[in-house]
PDB file of C-alpha atoms and ligand atoms in Angstrom:
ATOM      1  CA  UNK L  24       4.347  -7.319  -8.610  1.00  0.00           C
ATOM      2  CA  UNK L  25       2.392  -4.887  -6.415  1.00  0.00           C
ATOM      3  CA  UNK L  26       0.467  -2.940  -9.136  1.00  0.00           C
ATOM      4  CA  UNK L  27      -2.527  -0.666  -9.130  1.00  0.00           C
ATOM      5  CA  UNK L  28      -4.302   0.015 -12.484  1.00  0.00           C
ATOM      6  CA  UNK L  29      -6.491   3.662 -12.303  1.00  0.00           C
ATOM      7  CA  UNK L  30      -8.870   4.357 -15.463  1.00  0.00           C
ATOM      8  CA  UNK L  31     -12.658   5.237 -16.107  1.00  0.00           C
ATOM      9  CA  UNK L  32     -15.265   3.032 -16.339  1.00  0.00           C
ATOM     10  CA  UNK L  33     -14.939   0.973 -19.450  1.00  0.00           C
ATOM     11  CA  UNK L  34     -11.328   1.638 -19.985  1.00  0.00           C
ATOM     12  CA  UNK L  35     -10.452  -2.256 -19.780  1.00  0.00           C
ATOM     13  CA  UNK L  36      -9.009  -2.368 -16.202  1.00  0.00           C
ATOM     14  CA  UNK L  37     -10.652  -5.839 -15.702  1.00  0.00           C
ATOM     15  CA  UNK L  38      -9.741  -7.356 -19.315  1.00  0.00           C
ATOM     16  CA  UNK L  39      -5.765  -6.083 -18.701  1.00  0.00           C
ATOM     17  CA  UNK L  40      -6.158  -7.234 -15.069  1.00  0.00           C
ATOM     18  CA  UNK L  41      -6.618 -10.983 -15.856  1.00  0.00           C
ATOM     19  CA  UNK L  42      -3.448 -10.808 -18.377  1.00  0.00           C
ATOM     20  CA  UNK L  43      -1.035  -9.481 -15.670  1.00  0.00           C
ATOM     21  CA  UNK L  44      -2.560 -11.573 -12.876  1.00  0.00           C
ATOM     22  CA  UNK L  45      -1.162 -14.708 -15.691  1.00  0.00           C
ATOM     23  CA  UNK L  46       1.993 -13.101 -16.542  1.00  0.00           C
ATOM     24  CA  UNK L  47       3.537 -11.450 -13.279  1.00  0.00           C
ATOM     25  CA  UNK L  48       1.784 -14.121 -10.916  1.00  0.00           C
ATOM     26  CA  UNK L  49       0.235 -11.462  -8.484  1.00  0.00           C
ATOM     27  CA  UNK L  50      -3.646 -11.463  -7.822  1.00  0.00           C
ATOM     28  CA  UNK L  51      -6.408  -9.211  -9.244  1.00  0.00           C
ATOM     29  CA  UNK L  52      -8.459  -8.190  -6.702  1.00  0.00           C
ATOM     30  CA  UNK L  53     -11.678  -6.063  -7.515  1.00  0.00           C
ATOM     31  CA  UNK L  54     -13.452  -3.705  -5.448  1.00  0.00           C
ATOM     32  CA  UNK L  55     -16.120  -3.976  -7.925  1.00  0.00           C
ATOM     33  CA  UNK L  56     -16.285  -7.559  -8.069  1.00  0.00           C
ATOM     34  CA  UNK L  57     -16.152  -7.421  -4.516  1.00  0.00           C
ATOM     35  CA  UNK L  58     -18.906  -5.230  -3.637  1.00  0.00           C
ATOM     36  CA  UNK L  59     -20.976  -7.160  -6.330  1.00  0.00           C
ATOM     37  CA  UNK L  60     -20.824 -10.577  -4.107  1.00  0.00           C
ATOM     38  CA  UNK L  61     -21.360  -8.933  -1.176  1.00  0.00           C
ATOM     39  CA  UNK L  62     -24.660  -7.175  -2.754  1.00  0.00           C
ATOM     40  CA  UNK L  63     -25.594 -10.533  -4.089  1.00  0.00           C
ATOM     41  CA  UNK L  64     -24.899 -12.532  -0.588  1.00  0.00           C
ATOM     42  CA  UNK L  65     -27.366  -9.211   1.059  1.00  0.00           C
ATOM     43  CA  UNK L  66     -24.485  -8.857   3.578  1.00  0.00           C
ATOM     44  CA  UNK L  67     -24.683  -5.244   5.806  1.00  0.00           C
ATOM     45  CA  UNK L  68     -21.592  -3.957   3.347  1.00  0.00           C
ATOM     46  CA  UNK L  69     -24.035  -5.462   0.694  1.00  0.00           C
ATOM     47  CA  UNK L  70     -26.857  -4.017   1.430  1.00  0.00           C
ATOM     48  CA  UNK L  71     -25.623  -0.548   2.315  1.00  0.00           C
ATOM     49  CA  UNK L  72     -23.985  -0.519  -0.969  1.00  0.00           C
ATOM     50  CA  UNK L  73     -26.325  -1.698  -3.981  1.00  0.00           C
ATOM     51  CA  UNK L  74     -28.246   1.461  -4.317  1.00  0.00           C
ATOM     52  CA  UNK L  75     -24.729   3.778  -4.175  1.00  0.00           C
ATOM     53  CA  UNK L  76     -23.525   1.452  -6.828  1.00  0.00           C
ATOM     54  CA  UNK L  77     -27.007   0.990  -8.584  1.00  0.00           C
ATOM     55  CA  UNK L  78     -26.886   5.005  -9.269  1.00  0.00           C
ATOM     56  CA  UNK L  79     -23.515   4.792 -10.146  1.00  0.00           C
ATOM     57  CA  UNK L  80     -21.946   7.075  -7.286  1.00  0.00           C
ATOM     58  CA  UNK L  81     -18.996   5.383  -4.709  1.00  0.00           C
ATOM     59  CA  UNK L  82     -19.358   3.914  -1.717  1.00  0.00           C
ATOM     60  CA  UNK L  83     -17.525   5.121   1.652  1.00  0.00           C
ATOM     61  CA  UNK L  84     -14.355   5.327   1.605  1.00  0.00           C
ATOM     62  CA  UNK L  85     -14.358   3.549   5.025  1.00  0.00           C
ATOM     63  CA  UNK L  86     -16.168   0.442   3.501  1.00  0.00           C
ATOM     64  CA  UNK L  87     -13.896   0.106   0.471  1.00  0.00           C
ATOM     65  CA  UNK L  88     -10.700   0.418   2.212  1.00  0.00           C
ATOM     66  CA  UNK L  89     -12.210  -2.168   5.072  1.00  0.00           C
ATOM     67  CA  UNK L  90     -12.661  -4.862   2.205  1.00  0.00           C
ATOM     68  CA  UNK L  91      -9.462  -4.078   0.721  1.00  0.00           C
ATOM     69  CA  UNK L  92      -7.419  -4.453   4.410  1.00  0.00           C
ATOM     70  CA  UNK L  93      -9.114  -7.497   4.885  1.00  0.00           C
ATOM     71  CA  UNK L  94      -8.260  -9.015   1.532  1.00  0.00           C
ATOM     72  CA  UNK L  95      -4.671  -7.958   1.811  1.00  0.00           C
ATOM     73  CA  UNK L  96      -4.268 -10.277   4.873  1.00  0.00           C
ATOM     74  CA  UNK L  97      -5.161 -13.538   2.804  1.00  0.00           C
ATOM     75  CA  UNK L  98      -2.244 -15.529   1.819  1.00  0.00           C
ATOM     76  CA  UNK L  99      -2.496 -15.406  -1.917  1.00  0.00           C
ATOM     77  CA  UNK L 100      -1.914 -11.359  -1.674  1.00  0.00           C
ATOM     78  CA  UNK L 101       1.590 -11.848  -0.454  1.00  0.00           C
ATOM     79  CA  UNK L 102       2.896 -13.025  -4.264  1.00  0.00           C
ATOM     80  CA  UNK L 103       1.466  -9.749  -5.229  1.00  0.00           C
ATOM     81  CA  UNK L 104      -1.535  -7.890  -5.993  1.00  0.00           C
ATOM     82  CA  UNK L 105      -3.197  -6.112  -9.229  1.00  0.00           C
ATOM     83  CA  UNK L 106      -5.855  -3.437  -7.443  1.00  0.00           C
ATOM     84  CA  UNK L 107      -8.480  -2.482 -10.049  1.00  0.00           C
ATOM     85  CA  UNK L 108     -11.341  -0.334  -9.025  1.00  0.00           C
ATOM     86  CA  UNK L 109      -9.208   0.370  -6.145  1.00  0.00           C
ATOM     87  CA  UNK L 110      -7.839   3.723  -4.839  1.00  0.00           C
ATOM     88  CA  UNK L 111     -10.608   5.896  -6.043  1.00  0.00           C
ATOM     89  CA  UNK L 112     -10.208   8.552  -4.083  1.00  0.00           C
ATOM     90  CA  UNK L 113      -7.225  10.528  -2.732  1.00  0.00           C
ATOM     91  CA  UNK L 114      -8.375   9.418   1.034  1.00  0.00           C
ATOM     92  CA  UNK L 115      -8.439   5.569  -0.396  1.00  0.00           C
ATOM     93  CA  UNK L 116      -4.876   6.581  -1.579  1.00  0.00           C
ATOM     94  CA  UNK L 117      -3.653   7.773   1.755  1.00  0.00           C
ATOM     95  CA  UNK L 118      -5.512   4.766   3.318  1.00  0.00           C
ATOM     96  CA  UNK L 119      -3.390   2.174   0.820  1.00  0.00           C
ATOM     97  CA  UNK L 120      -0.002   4.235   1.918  1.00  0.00           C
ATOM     98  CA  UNK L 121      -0.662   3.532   5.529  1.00  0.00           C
ATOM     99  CA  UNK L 122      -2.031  -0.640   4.900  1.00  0.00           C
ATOM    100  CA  UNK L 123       1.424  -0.969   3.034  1.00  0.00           C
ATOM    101  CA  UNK L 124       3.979   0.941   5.024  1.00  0.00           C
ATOM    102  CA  UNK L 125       2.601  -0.965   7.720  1.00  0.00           C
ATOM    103  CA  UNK L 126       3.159  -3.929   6.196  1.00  0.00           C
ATOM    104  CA  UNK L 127       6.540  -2.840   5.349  1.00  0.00           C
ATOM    105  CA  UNK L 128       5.741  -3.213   1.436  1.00  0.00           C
ATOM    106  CA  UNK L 129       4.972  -0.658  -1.359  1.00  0.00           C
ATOM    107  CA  UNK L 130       3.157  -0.504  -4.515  1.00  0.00           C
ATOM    108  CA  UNK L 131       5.887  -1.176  -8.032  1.00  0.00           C
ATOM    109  CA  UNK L 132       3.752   0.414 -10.312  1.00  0.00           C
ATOM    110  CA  UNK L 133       0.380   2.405 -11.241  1.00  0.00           C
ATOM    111  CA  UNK L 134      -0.553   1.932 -14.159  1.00  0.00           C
ATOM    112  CA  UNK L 135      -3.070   4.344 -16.006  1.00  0.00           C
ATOM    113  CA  UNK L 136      -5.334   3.945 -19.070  1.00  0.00           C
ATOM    114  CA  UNK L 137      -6.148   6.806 -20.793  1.00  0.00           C
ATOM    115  CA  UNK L 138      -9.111   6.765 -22.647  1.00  0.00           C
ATOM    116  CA  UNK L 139     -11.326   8.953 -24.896  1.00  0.00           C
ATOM    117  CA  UNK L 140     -14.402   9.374 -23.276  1.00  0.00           C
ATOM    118  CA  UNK L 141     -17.356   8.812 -26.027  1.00  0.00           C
ATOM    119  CA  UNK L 142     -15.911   5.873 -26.634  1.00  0.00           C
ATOM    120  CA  UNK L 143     -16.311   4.764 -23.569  1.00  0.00           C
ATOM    121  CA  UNK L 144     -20.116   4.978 -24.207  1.00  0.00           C
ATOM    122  CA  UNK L 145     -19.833   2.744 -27.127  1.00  0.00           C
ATOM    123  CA  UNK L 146     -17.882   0.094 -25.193  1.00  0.00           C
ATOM    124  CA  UNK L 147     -20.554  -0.224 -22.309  1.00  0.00           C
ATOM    125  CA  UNK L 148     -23.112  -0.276 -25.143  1.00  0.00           C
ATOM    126  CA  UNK L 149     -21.011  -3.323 -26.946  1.00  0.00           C
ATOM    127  CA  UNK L 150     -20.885  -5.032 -23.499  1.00  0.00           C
ATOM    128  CA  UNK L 151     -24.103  -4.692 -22.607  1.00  0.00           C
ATOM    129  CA  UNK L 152     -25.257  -6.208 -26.166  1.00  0.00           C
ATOM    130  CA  UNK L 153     -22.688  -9.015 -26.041  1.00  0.00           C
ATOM    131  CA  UNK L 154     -23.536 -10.261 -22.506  1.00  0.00           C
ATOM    132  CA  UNK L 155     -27.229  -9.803 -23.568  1.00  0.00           C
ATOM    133  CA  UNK L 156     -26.840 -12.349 -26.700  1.00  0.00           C
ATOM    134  CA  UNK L 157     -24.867 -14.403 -24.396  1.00  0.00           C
ATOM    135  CA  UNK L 158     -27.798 -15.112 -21.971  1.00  0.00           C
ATOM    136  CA  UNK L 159     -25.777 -13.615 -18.791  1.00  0.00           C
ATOM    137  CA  UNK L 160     -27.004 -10.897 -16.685  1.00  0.00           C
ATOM    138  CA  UNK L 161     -26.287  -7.131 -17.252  1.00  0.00           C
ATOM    139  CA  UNK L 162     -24.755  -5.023 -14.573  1.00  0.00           C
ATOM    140  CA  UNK L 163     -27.605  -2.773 -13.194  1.00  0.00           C
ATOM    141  CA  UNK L 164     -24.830   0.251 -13.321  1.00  0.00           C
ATOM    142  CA  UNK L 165     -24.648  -0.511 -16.787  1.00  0.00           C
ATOM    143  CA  UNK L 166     -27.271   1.820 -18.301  1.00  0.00           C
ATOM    144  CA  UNK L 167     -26.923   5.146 -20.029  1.00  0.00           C
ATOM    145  CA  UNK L 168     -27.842   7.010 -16.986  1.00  0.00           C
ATOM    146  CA  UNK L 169     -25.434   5.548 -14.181  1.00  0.00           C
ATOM    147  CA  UNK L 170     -22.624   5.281 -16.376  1.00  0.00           C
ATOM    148  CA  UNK L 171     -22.472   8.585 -17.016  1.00  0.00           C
ATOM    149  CA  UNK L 172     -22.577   9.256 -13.013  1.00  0.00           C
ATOM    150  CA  UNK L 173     -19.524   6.503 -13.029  1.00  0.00           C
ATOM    151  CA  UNK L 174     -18.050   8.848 -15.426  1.00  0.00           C
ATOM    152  CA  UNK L 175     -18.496  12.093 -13.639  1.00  0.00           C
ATOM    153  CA  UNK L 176     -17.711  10.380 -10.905  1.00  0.00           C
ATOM    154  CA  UNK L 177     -14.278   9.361 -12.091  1.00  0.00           C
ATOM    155  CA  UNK L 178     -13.516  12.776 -13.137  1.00  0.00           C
ATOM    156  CA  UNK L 179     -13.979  14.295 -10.112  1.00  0.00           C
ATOM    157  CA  UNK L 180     -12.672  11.920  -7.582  1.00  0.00           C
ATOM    158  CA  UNK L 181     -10.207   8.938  -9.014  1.00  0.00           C
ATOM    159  CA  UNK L 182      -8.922  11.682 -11.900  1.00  0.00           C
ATOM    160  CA  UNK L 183      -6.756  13.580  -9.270  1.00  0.00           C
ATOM    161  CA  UNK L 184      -4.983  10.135  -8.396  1.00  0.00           C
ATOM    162  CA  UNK L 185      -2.768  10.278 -11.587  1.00  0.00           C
ATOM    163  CA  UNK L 186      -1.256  13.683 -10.230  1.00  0.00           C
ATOM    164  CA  UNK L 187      -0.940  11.936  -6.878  1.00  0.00           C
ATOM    165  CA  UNK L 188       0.992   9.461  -7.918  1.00  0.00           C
ATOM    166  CA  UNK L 189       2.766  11.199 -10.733  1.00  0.00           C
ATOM    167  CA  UNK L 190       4.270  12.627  -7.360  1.00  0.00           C
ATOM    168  CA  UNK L 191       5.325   9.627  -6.171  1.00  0.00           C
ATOM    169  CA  UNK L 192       6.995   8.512  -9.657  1.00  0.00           C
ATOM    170  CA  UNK L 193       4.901   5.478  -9.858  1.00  0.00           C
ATOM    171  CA  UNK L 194       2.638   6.369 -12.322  1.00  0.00           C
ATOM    172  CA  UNK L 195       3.273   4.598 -15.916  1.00  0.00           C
ATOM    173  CA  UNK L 196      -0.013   5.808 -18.665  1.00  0.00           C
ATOM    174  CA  UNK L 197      -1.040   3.484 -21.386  1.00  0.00           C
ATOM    175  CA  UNK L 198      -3.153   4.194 -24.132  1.00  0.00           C
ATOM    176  CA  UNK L 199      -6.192   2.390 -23.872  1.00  0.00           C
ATOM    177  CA  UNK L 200      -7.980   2.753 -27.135  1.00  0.00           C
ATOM    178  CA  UNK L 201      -6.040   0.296 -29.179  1.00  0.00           C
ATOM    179  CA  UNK L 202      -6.904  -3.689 -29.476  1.00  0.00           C
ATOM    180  CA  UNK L 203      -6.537  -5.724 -26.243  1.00  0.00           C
ATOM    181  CA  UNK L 204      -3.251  -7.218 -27.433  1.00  0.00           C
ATOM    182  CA  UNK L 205      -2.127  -4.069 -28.840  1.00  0.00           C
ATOM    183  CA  UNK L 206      -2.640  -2.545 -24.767  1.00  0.00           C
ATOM    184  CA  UNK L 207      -1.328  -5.671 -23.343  1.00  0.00           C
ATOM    185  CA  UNK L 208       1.903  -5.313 -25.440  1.00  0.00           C
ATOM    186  CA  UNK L 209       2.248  -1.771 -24.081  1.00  0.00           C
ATOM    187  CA  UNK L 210       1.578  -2.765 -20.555  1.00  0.00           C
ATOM    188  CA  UNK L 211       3.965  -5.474 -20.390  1.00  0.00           C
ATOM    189  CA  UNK L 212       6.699  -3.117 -21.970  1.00  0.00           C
ATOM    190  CA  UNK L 213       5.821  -0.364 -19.134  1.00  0.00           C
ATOM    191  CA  UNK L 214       5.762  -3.167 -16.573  1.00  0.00           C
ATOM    192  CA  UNK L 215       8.794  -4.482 -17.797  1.00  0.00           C
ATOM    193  CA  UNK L 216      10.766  -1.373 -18.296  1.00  0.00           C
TER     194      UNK L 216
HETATM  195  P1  LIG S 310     -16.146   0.234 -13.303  1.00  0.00           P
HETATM  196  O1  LIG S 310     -14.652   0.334 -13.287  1.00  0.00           O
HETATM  197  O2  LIG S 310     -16.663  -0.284 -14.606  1.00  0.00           O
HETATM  198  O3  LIG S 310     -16.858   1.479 -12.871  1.00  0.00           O
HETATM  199  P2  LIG S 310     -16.208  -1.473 -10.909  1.00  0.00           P
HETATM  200  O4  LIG S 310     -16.625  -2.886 -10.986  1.00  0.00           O
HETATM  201  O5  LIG S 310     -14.773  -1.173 -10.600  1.00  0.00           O
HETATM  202  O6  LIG S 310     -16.649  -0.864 -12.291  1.00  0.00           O
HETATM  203  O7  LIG S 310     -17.091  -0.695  -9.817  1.00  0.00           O
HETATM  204  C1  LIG S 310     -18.506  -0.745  -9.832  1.00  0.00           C
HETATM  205  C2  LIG S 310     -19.056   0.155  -8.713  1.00  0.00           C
HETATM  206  O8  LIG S 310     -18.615  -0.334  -7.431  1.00  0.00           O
HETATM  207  C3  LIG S 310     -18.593   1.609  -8.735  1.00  0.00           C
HETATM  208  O9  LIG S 310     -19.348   2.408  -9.604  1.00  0.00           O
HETATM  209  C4  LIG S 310     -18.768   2.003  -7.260  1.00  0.00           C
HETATM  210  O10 LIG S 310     -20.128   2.237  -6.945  1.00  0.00           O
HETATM  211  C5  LIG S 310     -18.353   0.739  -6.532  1.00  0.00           C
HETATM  212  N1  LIG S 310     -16.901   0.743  -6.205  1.00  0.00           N
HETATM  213  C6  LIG S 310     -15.965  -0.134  -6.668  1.00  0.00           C
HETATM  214  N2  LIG S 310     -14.751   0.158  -6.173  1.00  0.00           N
HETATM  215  C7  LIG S 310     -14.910   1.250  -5.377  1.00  0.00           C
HETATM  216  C8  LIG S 310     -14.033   2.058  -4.602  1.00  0.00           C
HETATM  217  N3  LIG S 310     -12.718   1.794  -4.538  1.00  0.00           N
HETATM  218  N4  LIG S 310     -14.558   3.110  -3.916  1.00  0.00           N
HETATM  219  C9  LIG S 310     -15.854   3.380  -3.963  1.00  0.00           C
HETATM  220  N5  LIG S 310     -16.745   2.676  -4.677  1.00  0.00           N
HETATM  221  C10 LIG S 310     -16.289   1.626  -5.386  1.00  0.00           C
END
């Protein structure tokens, strides 16, 4: 399974993610969790990026789609992938094409879910407050402030990637606002059928 998953900030990308990775054996690999360790290691891709990410805008293009070339040599990849957090942009798009055609592979699926937006709020709210109880540490791009910038940000630059690859016929749109089992059920009949 070669699968991309697009949807805002908070829309349960990660969550879904770790389901498929168990049920269609194919990896999840995170920009997000990606650029976290290399912020936390204060590596030059690190370093560069923490205060994008920190105000909740995206990194270069050039720098994502480097990680994500890199990571699609590794050996695990070649079972299959689950990209979450990555295209984001229509040039990260066009970048992907070009990695996989050169590989002589292509992408099954994208997967979409659609959320409703003030919600979203709410769920960053509950996650914050859960991981605080928890004792773990809270994103620093999950406040008020930046998450609306994610949010904006989404809109105006990931957004246009369901038209993209409406084009293509690989897009398949969940709806993301029910129970986690409730969206798993639905994304394992869209995977399926
Ligand atoms: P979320 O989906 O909750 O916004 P992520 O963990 O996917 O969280 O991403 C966190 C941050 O990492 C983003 O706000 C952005 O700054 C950066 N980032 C992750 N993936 C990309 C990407 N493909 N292109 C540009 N920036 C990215």
């Amino acid at each position: 399974m070669r699968l991309v998953l697009l949807g805002p900030p908070g829309a349960g990308k990660g969550t879904q993610a770790k389901r498929i990775e168990e049920r269609y054996s194919a990896v999840q690999l995170s920009t997000g969790d990606m650029l976290r360790a290399a912020v936390a290691a204060k590596t030059p891709v690190g370093l560069k990026a923490q205060p994008i990410m920190e105000g909740g805008g995206l990194v270069p293009d050039e720098i994502v789609v480097g990680i994500i070339a890199e990571r699609l040599e590794e050996p695990d990849a070649a079972q299959g992938f689950i990209l979450d957090g990555f295209p984001r942009t229509v040039g990260q798009a066009k970048a992907l094409d070009a990695m996989l055609s050169e590989k002589g592979i292509a992408l099954d699926a994208v997967l979409e879910l659609t959320v409703n937006e003030d919600e979203l709020v709410k769920r960053m709210e509950t996650r914050v407050a859960e991981t605080r109880a928890a004792g773990g540490t809270v994103r620093a791009d999950d406040n008020p402030d930046a998450f609306r910038k994610r949010l904006v940000a989404y809109r105006e630059q990931t957004a246009p990637l369901s038209d993209y690859y409406r084009g293509t016929g690989l897009l398949k749109t969940v709806d993301g606002m029910r129970s986690i089992d409730e969206v798993s059920t639905a994304v394992n009949a869209a995977l399926d059928g």
